[in-house]
C-alpha positions as a Markdown table, in Angstrom:
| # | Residue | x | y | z |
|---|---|---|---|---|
| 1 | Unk | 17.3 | -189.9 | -173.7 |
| 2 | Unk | 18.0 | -191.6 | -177.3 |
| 3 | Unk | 19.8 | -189.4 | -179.3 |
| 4 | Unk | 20.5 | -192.0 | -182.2 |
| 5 | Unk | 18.9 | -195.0 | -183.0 |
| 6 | Unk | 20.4 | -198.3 | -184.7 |
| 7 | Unk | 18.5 | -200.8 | -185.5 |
| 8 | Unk | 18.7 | -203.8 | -183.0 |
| 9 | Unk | 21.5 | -206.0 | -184.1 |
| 10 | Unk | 24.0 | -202.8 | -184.7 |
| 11 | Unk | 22.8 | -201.6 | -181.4 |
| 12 | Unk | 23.8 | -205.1 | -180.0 |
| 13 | Unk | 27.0 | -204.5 | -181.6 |
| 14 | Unk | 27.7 | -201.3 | -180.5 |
| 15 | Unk | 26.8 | -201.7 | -176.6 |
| 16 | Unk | 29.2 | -204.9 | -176.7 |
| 17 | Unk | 32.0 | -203.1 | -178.5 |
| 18 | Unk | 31.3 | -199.7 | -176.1 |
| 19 | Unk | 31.5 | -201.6 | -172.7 |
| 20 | Unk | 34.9 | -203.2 | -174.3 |
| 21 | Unk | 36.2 | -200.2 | -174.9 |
| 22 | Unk | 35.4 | -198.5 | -171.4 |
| 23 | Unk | 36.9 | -201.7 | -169.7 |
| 24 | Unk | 40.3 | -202.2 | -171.2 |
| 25 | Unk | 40.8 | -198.1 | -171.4 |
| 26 | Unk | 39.8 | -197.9 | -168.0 |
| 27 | Unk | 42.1 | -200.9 | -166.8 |
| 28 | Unk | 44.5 | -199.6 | -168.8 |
| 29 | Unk | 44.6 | -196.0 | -167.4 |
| 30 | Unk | 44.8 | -197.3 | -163.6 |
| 31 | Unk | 47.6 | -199.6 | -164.4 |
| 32 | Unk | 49.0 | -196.4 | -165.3 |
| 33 | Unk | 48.7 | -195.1 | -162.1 |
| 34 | Unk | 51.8 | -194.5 | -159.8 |
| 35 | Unk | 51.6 | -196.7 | -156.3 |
| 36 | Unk | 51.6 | -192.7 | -154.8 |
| 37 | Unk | 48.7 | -192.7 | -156.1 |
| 38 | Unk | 46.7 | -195.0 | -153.8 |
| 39 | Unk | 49.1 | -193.7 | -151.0 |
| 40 | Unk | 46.1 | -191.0 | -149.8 |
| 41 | Unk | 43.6 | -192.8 | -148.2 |
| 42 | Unk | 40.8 | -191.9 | -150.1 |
| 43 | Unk | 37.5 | -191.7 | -148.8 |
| 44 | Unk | 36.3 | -194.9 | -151.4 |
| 45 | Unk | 39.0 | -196.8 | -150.5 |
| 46 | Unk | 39.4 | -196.2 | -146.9 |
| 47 | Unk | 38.5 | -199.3 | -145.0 |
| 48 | Unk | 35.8 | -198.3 | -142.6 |
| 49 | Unk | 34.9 | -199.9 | -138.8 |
| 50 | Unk | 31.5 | -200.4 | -139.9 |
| 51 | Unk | 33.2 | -203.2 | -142.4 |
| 52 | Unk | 34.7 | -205.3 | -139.9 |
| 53 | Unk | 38.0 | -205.3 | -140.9 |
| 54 | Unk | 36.2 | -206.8 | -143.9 |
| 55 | Unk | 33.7 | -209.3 | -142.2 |
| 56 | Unk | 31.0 | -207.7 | -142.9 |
| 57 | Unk | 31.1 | -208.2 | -146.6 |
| 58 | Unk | 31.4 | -211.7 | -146.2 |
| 59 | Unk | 28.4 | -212.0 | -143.7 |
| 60 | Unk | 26.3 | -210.5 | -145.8 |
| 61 | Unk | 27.4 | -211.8 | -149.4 |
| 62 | Unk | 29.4 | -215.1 | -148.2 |
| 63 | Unk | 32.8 | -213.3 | -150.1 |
| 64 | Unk | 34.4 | -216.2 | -149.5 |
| 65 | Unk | 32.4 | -219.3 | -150.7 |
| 66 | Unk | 32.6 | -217.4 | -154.3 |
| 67 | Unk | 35.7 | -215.1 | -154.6 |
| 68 | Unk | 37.3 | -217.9 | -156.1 |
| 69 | Unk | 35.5 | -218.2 | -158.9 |
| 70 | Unk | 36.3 | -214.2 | -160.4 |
| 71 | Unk | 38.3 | -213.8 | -163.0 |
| 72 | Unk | 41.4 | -212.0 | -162.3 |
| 73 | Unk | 41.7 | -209.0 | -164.9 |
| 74 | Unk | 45.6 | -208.6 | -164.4 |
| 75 | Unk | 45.7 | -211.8 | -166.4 |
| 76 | Unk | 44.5 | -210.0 | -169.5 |
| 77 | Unk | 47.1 | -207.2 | -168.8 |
| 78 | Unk | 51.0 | -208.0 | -169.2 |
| 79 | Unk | 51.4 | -205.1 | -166.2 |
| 80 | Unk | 48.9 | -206.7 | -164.2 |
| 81 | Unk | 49.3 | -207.8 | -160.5 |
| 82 | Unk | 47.9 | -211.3 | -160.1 |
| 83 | Unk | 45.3 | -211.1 | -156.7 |
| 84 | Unk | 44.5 | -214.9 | -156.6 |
| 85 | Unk | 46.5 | -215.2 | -153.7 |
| 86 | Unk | 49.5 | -212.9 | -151.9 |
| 87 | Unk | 53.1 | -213.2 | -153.6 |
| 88 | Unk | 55.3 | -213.4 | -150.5 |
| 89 | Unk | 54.7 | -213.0 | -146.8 |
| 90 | Unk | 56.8 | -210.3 | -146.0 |
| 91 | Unk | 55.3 | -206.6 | -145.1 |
| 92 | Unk | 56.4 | -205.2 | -148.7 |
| 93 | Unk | 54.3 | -208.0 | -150.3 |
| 94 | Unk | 51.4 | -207.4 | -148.0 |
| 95 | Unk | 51.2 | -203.5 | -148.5 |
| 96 | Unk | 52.1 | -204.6 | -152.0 |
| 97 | Unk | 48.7 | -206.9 | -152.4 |
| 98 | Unk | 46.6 | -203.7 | -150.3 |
| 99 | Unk | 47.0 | -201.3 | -152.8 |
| 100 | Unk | 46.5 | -203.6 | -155.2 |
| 101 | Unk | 43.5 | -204.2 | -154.6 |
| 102 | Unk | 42.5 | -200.2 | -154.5 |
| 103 | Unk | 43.7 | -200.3 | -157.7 |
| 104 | Unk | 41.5 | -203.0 | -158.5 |
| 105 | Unk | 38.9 | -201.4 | -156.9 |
| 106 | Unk | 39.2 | -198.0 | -158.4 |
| 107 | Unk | 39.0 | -199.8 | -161.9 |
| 108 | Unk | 35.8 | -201.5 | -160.6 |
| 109 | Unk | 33.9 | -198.4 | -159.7 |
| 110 | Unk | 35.2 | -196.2 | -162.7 |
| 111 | Unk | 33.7 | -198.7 | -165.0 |
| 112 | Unk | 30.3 | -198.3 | -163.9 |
| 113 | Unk | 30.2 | -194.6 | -164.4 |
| 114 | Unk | 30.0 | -195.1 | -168.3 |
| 115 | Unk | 26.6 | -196.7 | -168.0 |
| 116 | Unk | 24.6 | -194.0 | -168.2 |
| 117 | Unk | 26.1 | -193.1 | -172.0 |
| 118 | Unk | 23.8 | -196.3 | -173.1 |
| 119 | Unk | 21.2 | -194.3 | -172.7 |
| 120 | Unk | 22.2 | -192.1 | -176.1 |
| 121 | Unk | 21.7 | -195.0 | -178.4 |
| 122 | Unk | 19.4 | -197.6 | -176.6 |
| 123 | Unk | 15.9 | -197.4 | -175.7 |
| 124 | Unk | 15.2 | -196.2 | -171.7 |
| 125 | Unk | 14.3 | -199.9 | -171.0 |
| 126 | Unk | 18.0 | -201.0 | -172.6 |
| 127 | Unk | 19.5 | -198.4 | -170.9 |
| 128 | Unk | 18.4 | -199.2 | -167.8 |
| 129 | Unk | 19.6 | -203.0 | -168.6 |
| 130 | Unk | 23.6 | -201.7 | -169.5 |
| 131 | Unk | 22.9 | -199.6 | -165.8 |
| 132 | Unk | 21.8 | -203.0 | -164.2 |
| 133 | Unk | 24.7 | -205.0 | -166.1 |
| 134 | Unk | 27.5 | -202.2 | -165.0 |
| 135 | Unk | 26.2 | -202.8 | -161.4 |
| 136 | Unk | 26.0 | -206.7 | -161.5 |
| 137 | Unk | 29.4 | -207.0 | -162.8 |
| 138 | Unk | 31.2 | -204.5 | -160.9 |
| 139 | Unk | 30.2 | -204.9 | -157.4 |
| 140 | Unk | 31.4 | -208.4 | -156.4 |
| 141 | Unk | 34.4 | -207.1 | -158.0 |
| 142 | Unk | 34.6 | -204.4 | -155.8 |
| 143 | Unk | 32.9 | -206.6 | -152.7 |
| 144 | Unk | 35.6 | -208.5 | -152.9 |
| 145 | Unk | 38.7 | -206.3 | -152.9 |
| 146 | Unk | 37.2 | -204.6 | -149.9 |
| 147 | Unk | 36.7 | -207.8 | -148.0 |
| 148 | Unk | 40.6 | -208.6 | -149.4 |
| 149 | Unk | 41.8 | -205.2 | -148.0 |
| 150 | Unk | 39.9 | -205.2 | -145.1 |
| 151 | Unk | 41.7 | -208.6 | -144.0 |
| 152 | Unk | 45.3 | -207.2 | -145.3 |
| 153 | Unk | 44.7 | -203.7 | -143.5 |
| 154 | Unk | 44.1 | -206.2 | -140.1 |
| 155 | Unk | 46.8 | -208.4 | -140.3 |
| 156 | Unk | 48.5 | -205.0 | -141.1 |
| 157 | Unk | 48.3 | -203.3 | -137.8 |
């Protein structure tokens, strides 16, 4: 429900200058985060047996022919772990890259939940657009840490 309105170019302004906000203070908060903290095996990060060890994500959104092509957000972030590719081969490095990537992952779903705040200053209609936009840049994100982890969590055990 709009609580306040703007006219359309502060509006513009605003949801641009909101959604930069929630990403760099949610990427900043879980690079914050402790390693202990994705030591639990969390229910959203836990790499399920329906996933294939992570094939599943890539036979049903081809992961691999366009994983490339994301930006990696640790570049933006002095802190940031690079997950273009691993940095070593030993085990360290491996469980290193994992929970990595349920950091990554965790930054990924945390950043849609704002979406629904859009709805206090933008019409229904744009509201549903910042809903549609939190979705359609998140989840390849997260698609592909799964299918990343899913890999790792194989070669693993």
């Amino acid at each position: 429900m709009q609580v306040i309105s703007f006219p359309l170019f502060w509006t513009i302004v605003i949801d641009i200058g909101a959604w930069f906000f929630f990403h760099m203070a949610i990427s900043v908060l879980c690079l914050k985060l402790p390693p202990g903290a994705f030591q639990n095996n969390a229910f959203w990060s836990r790499i399920y047996s329906w996933e294939k060890s992570g094939a599943l994500w890539d036979q049903l959104f081809r992961v691999k022919s366009w994983k490339g092509r994301l930006i990696d957000g640790a570049s933006l972030f002095k802190r940031g772990y690079q997950k273009k590719a691993l940095h070593g081969t030993n085990r360290e490095d491996i469980e290193t890259f994992a929970m990595e990537t349920e950091r990554a992952e965790l930054t990924h779903w945390l950043s849609i939940l704002p979406a629904p705040l859009f709805f206090l200053w933008n019409p229904p209609l744009a509201g549903w657009l910042m809903i549609v936009y939190a979705l359609a840049f998140n989840l390849p994100f997260i698609i592909t840490q799964r299918y990343n982890r899913g890999r790792i969590k194989k070669m693993l055990s």
